[in-house]
Coordinates of C-alpha atoms and ligand atoms in Angstrom, one line a residue:
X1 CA 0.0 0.0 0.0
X2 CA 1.1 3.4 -0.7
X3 CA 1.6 4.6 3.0
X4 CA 4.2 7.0 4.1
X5 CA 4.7 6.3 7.9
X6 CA 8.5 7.3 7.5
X7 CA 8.7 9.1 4.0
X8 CA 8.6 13.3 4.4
X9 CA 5.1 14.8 3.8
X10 CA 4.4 16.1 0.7
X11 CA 3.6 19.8 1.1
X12 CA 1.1 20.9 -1.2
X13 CA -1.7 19.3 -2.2
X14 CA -5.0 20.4 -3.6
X15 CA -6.7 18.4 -1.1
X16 CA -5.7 17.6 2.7
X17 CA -8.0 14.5 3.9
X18 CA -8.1 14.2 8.2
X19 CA -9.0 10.9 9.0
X20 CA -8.2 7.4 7.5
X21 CA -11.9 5.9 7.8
X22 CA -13.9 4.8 5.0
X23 CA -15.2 8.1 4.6
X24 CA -11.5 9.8 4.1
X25 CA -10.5 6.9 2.3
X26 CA -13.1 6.5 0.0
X27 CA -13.2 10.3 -0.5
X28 CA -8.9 10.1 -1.4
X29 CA -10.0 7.1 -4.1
X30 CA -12.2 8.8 -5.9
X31 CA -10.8 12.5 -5.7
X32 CA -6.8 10.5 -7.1
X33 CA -8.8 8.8 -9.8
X34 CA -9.7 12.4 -10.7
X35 CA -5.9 13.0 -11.1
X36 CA -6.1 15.4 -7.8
X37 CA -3.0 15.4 -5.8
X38 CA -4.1 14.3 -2.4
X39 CA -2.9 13.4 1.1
X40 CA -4.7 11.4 3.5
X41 CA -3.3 11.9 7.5
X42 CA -4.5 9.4 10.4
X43 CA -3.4 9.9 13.4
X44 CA -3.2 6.2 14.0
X45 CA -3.6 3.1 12.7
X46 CA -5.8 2.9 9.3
X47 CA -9.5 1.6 9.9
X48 CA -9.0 1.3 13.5
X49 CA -12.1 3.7 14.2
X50 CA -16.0 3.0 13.3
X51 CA -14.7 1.7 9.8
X52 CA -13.5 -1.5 10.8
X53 CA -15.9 -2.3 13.9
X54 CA -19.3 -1.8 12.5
X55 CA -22.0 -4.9 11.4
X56 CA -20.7 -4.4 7.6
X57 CA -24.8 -3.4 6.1
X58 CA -25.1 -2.1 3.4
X59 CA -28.7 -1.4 3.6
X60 CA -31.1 1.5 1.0
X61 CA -34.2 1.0 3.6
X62 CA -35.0 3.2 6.2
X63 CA -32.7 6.2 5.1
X64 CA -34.9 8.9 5.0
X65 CA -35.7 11.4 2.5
X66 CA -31.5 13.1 2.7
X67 CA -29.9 9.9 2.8
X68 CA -31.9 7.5 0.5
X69 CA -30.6 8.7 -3.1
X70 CA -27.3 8.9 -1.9
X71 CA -27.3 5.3 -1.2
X72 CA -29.6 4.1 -4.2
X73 CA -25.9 5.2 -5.7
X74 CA -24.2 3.7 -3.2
X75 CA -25.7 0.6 -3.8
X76 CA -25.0 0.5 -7.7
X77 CA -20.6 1.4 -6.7
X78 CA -20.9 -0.9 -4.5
X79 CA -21.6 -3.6 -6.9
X80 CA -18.8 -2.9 -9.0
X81 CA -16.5 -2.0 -6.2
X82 CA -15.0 -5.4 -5.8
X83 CA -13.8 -5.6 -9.6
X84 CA -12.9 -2.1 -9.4
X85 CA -11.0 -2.2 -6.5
X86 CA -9.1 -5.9 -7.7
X87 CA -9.8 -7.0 -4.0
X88 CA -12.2 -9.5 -2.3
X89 CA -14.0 -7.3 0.2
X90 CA -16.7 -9.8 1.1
X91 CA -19.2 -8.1 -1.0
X92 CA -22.7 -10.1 -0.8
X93 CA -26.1 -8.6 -1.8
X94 CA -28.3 -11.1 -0.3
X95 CA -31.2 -8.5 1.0
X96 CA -31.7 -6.7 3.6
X97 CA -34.8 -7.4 6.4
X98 CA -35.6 -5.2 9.2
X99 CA -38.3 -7.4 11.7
X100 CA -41.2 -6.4 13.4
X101 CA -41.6 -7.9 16.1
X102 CA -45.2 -6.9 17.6
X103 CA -47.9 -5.7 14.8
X104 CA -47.1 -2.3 16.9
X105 CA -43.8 -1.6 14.6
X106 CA -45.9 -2.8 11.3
X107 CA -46.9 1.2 10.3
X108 CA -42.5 2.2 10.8
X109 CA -42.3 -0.6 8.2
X110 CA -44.9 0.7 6.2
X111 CA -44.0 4.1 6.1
X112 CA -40.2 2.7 5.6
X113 CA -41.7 0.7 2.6
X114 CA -43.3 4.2 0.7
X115 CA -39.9 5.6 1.2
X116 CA -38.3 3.3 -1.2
X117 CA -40.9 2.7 -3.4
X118 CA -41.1 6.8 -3.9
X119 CA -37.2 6.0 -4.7
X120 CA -37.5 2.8 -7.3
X121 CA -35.9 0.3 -4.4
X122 CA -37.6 -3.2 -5.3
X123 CA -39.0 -3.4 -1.3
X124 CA -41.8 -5.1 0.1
X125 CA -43.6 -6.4 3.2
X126 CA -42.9 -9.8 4.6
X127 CA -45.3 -12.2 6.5
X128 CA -43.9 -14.1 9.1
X129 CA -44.4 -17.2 6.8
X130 CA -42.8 -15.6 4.4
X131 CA -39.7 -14.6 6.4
X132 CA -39.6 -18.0 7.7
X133 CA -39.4 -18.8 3.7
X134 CA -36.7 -16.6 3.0
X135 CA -34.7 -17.7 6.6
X136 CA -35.2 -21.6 7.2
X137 CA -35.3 -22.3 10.5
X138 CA -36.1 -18.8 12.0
X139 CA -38.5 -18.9 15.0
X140 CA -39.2 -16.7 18.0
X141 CA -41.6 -13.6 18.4
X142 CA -42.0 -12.1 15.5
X143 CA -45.2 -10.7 12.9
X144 CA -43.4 -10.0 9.8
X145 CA -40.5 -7.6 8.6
X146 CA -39.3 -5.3 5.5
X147 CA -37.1 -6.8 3.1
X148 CA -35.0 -5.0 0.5
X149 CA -33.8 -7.9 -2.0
X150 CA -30.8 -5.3 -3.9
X151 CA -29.7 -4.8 0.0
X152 CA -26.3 -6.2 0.4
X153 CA -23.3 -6.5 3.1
X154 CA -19.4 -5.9 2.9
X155 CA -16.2 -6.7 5.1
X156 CA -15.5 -3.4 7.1
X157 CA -11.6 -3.7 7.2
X158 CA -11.2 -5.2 3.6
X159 CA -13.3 -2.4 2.2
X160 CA -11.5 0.3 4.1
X161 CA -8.4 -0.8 3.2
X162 CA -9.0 -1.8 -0.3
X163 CA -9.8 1.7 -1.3
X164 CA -7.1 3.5 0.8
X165 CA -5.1 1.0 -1.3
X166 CA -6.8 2.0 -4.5
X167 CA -6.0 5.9 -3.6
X168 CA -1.9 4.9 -3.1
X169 CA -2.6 3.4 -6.5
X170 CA -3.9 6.6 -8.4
X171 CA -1.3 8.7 -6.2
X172 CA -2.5 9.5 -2.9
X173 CA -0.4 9.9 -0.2
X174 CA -1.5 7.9 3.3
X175 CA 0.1 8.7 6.5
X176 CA -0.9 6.8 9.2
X177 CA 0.4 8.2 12.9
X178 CA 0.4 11.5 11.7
X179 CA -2.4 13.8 13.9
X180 CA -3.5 16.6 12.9
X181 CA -3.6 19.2 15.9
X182 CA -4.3 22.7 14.2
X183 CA -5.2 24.3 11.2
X184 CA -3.2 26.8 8.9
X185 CA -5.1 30.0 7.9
X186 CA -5.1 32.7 5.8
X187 CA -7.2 35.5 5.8
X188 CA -9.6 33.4 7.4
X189 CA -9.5 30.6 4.9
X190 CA -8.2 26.7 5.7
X191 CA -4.7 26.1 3.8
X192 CA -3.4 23.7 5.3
X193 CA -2.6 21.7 8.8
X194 CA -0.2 21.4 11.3
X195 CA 0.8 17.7 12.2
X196 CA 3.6 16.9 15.0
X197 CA 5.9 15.8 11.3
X198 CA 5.5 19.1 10.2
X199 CA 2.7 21.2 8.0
X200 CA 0.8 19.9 4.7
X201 CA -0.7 22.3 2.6
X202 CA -3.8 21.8 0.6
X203 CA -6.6 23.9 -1.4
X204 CA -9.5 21.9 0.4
X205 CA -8.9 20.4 3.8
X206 CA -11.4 17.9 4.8
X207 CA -12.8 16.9 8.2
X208 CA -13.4 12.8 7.6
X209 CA -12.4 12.7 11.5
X210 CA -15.3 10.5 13.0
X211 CA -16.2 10.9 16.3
X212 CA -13.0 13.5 16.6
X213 CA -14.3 15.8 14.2
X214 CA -15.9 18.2 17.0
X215 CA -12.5 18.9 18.5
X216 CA -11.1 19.3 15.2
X217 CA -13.5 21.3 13.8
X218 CA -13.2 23.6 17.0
X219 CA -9.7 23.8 15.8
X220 CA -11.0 25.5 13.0
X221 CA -13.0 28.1 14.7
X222 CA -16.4 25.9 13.9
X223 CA -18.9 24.3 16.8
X224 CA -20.1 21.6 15.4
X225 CA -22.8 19.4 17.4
X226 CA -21.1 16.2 17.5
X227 CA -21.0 13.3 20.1
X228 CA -20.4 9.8 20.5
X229 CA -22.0 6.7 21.5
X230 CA -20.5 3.2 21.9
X231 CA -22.2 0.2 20.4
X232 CA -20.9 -3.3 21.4
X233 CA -20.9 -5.8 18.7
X234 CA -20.1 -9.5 19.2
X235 CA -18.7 -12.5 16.4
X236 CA -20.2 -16.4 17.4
X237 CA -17.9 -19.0 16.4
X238 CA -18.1 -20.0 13.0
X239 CA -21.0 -21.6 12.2
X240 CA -22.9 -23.7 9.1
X241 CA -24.1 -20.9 6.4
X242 CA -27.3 -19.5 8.0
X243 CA -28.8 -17.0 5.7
X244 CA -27.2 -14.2 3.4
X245 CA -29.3 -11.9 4.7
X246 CA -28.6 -9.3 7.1
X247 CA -31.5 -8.6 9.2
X248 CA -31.8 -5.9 11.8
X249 CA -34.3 -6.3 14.5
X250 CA -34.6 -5.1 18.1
X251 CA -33.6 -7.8 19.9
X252 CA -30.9 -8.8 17.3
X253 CA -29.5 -7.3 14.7
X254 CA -27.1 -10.2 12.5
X255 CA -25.0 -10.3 9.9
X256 CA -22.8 -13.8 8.6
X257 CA -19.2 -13.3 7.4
X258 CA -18.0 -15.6 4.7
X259 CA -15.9 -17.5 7.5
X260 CA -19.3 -18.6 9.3
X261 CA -18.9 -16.3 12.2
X262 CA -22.2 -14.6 12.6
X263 CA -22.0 -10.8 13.7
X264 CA -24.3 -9.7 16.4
X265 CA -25.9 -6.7 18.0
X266 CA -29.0 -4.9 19.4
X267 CA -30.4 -1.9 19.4
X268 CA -33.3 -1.9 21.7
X269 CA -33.5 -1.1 25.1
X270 CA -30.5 0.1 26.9
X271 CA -28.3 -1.3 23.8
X272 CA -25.6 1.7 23.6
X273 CA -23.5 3.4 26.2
X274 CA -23.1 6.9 26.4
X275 CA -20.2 7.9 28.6
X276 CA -20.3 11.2 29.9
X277 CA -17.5 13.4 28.6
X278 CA -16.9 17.4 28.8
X279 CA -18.1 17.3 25.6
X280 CA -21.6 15.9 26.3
X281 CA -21.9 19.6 27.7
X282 CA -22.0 21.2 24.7
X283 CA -25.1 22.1 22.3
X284 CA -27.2 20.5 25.0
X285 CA -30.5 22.1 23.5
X286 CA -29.6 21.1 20.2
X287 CA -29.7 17.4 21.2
X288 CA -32.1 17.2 23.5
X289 CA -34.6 16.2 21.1
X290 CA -33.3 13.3 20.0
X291 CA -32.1 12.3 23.6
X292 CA -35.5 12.1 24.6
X293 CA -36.5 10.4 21.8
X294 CA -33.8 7.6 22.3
X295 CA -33.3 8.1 26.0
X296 CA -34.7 4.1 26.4
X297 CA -31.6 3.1 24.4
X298 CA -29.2 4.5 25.9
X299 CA -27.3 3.5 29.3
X300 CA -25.7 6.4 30.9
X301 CA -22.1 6.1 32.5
X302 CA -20.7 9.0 34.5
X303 CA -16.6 7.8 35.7
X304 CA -13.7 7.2 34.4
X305 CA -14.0 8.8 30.4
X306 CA -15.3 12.2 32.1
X307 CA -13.0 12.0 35.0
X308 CA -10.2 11.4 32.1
X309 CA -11.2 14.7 30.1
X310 CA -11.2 17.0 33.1
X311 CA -7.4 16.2 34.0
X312 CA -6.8 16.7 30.4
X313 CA -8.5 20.1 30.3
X314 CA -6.3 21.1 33.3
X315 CA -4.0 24.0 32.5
X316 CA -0.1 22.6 31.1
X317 CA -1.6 18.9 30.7
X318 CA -0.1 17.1 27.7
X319 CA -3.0 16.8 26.3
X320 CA -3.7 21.1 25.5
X321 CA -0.4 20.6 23.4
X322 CA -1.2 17.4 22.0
X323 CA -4.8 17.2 21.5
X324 CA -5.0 13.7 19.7
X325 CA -2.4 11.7 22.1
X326 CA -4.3 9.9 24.2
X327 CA -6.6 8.6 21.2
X328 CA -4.6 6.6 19.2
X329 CA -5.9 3.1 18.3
X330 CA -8.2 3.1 21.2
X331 CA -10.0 0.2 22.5
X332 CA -13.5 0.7 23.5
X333 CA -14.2 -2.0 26.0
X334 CA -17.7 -3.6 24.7
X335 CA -20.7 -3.5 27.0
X336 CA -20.7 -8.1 27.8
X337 CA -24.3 -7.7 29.6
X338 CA -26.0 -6.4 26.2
X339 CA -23.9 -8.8 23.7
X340 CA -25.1 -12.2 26.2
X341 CA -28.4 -10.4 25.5
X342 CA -28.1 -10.2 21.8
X343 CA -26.5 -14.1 22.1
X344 CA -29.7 -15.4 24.0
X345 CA -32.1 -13.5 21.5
X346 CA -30.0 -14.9 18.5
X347 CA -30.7 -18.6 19.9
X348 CA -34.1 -18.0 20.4
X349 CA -34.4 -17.3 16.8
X350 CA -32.3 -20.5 15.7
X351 CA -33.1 -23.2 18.2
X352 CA -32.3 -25.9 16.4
X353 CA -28.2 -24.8 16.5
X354 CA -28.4 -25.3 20.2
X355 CA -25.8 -23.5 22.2
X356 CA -24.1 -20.5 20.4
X357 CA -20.7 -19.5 21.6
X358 CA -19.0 -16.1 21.0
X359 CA -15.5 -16.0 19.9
X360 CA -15.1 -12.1 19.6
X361 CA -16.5 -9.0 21.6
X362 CA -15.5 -5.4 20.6
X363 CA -17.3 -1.9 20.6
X364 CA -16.8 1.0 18.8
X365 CA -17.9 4.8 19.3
X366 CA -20.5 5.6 16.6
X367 CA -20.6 9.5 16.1
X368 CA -24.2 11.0 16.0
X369 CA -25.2 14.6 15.7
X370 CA -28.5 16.0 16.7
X371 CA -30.8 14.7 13.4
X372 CA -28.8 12.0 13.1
X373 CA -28.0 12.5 9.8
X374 CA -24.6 13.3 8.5
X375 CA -22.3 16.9 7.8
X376 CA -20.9 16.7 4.8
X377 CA -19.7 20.2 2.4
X378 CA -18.3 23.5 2.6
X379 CA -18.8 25.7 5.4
X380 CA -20.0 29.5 5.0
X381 CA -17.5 31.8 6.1
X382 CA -14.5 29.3 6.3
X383 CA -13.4 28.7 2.8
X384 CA -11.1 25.6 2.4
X385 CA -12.5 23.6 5.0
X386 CA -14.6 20.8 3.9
X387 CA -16.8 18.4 6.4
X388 CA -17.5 15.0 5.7
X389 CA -18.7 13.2 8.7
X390 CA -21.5 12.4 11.2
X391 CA -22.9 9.4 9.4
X392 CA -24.9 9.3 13.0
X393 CA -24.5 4.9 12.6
X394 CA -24.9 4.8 8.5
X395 CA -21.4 5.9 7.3
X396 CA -19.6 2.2 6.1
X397 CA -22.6 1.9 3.5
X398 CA -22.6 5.5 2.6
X399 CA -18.4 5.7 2.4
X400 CA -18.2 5.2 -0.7
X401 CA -21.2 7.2 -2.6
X402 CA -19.8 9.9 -0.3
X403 CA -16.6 9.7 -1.4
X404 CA -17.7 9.7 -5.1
X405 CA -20.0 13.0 -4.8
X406 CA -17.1 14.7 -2.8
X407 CA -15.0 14.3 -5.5
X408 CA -17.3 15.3 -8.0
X409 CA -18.1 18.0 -6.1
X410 CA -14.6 19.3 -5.2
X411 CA -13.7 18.7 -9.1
X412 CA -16.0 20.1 -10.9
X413 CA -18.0 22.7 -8.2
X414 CA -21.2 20.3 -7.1
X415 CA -22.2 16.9 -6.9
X416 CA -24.8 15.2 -9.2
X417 CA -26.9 14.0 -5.9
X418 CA -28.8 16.5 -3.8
X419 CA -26.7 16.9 -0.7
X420 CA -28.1 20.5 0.8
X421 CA -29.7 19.0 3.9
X422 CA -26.2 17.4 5.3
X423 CA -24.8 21.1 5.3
X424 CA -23.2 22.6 8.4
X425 CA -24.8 25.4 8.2
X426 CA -28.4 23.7 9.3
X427 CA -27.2 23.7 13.2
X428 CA -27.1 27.8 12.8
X429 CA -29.8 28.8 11.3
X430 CA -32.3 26.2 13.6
X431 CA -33.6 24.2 10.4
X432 CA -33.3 20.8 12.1
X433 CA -36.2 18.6 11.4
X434 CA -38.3 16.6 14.1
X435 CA -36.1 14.2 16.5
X436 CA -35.6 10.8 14.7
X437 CA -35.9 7.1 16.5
X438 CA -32.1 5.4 15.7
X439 CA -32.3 2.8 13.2
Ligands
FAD501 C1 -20.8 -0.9 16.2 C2 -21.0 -0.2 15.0 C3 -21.9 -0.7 14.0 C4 -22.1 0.0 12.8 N1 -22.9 -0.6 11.8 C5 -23.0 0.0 10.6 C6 -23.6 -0.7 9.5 O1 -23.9 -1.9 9.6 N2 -23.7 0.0 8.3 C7 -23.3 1.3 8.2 O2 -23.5 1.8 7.1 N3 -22.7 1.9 9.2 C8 -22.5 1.3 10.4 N4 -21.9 1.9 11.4 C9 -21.4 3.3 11.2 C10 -20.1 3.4 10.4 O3 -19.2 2.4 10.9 C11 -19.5 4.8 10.5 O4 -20.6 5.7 10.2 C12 -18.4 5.0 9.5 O5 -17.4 3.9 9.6 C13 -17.8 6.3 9.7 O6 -16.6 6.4 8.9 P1 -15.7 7.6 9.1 O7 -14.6 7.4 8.2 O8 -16.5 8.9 9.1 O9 -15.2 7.5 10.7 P2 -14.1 6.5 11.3 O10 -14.1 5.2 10.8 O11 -14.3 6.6 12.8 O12 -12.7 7.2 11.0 C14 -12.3 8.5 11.4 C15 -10.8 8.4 11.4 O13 -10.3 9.8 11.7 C16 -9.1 9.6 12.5 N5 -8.8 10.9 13.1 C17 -9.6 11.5 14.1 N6 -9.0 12.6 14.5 C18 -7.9 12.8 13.8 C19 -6.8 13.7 13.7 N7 -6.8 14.8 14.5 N8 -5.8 13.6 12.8 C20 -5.8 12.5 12.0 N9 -6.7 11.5 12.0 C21 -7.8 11.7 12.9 C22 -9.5 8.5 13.4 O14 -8.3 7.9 14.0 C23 -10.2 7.5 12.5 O15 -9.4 6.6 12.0 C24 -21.6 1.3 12.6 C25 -20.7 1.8 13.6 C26 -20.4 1.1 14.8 C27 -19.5 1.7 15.8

């Protein structure tokens, strides 16, 4: 792979890419296909993040009116991205089914199912029978669910990494271990950053951060509404192929790898962990809303992380002079209580495979802002820096259709998918739309 962990920084660019997620990788592929000269800085390992610890769906349903046409693109590149990219990242569209358990959830289906009919997704509604048709063997409490056929799934790492590869191949230039910790400026325009190896300068700099974009973008001058949550996610031991489908229900949400090992997770009651941070007391009336529309989910810890931040805020702490230290290739620890939850519930669906054992357990912090939906284009005011980030739990499908409009966009002055309601600019001027359920 083209990475330059040792090899000087190449000092001007036209565009500077923070972050080494499939959102800043995907965006360096398809701006270095363009022929732009770009340079992609991680602070730490490649993938480590979100990219390479989510479930792997690659799901068109139950987007929403912003985030649907983006993906019906997303799921055409992803098709092709395999060949494209010469490298096996686990690609499998085998449909995508999101349960109802209780009639109760039917009319979210429903209203789920207009959405993609208003965008041309082959979708329709599922019996029970008829899920039990399309997954042999699957039992427990359940009325019926909403299947997407053209839905698919992906290996997280492999994908990451086969397009950061891809950009090395067209020219990019990937840094991993290299933080960005401020921003140069002139006359109130982004040109460039400042990185412990030196400066890079670039005609765009974009934010592809994750859940580290708030403090970079404060860097910047720019407040943006930004915080994290950690979702645990667990791997059974391999097992016989189940299903190619990857369904997400309350109870369970499961995806099976091409080794056997079945992914699993939940998102229902009490499912994510929110440790408290500093941070969590910013824009507090901006994400009110959605807190209170989630609060069941979400399992509050006040200790160690907030603790943590303080004595890092403290006056001549390492951490004021470097900002991203203590956050490289962190390891969440994953939350065992809800994952033997989301183990039970998996058996109960499958009880003819018996005993189900986990091999794996991780976690990962998924970065949500206040209409859970992401930030991604110029800002007013501060020309040269670019967002692209807060995919709010939806950002390893939408990497790469991201990707693909921000280069269009930076190349040729806008992209060919409607993109207006993921601007910044939303969080100013009060134009956020009603609090959403996750999902
Ligand atoms: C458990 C879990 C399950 C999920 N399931 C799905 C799913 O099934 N489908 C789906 O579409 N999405 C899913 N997601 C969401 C998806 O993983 C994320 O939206 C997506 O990976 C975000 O990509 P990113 O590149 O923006 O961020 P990240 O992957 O988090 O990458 C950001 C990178 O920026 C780097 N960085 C931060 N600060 C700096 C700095 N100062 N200098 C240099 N580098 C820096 C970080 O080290 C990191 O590598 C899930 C997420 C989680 C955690």
């Amino acid at each position: 792979m083209n990475l330059h962990p040792h090899r000087p920084l190449r000092r001007d660019n036209d565009v500077v890419i923070v972050g080494g997620g499939i959102a800043g990788c995907a965006a360096a592929y398809y701006l270095a296909r363009r022929g732009l000269k770009v340079t992609l800085l991680e602070k730490g390992r490649l993938a480590w993040e979100q990219s390479s610890r989510n479930w792997g769906f690659v799901r068109q349903q139950r987007r929403g009116p912003v985030e649907t046409p983006v993906m019906v693109l997303g799921n055409r590149l992803w098709r092709e991205l395999s060949a494209e990219l010469a490298a096996d990242i686990e690609w499998v569209q085998g449909g995508g089914l999101s349960l109802a358990k209780t009639a109760a959830e039917l009319p979210e289906l429903e209203a789920a199912l207009a959405e993609c009919l208003r965008h041309g997704i082959e979708t329709r509604l599922l019996s029970r029978k008829e899920v039990q048709a399309l997954i042999p063997g699957m039992e427990g409490e359940f009325v019926g669910g909403l299947y997407t056929p053209s839905d698919g799934k992906a290996h997280p790492l492999k994908s990451t990494l086969a397009l950061a590869e891809a950009a090395g191949r067209h020219g990019a230039e990937l840094h991993p271990y290299t933080p960005v910790e401020g921003f140069l400026t002139r006359g109130g325009a982004v040109v460039g950053v400042s990185t412990p190896r030196g400066e890079v300068q670039g005609g765009t700099v974009i934010c592809a951060a994750g859940v580290f974009s708030r403090k970079l973008a404060r860097m910047a001058g720019l407040s943006l509404p930004q915080r994290g949550v950690r979702a645990s996610v667990a791997a059974t031991v391999p097992l016989a192929p189940l299903t190619p489908v990857c369904l997400f229900g309350k109870d369970v949400c499961f995806r099976q790898m091409n080794s056997g090992h079945v992914y699993l997770a939940r998102t229902n009651v009490g499912s994510a962990d929110f440790d408290v941070t500093l941070e969590a007391f910013h824009n507090i009336g901006l994400f009110l809303p959605v807190f209170l529309k989630n609060r069941d989910l979400l399992r509050i810890n006040i200790g160690k992380p907030l603790w943590d931040d303080i004595l890092r805020a403290l006056p001549g702490s390492r951490a004021r002079r470097h900002p991203f230290d203590h956050a490289i290739d962190l390891e969440p620890p994953p939350n065992r209580e809800t994952l033997e939850a989301c183990r039970r519930a998996f058996m109960a669906h499958f009880p003819r495979l018996g005993a189900v054992a986990l091999e794996e357990c991780w976690a990962g912090i998924i970065d949500s802002t206040p209409d859970l939906l992401p930030v991604v284009g110029p800002v007013q005011g501060r020309p040269g820096f670019f967002f692209m980030t807060g995919f709010s739990g939806h950002g390893f499908a939408m990497g790469p259709p991201m990707g693909y409009l921000v280069a269009e966009w930076l190349a040729e002055g806008k992209p060919s998918v409607e993109l207006s309601g993921m601007r910044f600019e939303r969080f100013r001027a009060g134009a956020l739309g009603a609090a959403k359920r996750v999902g």
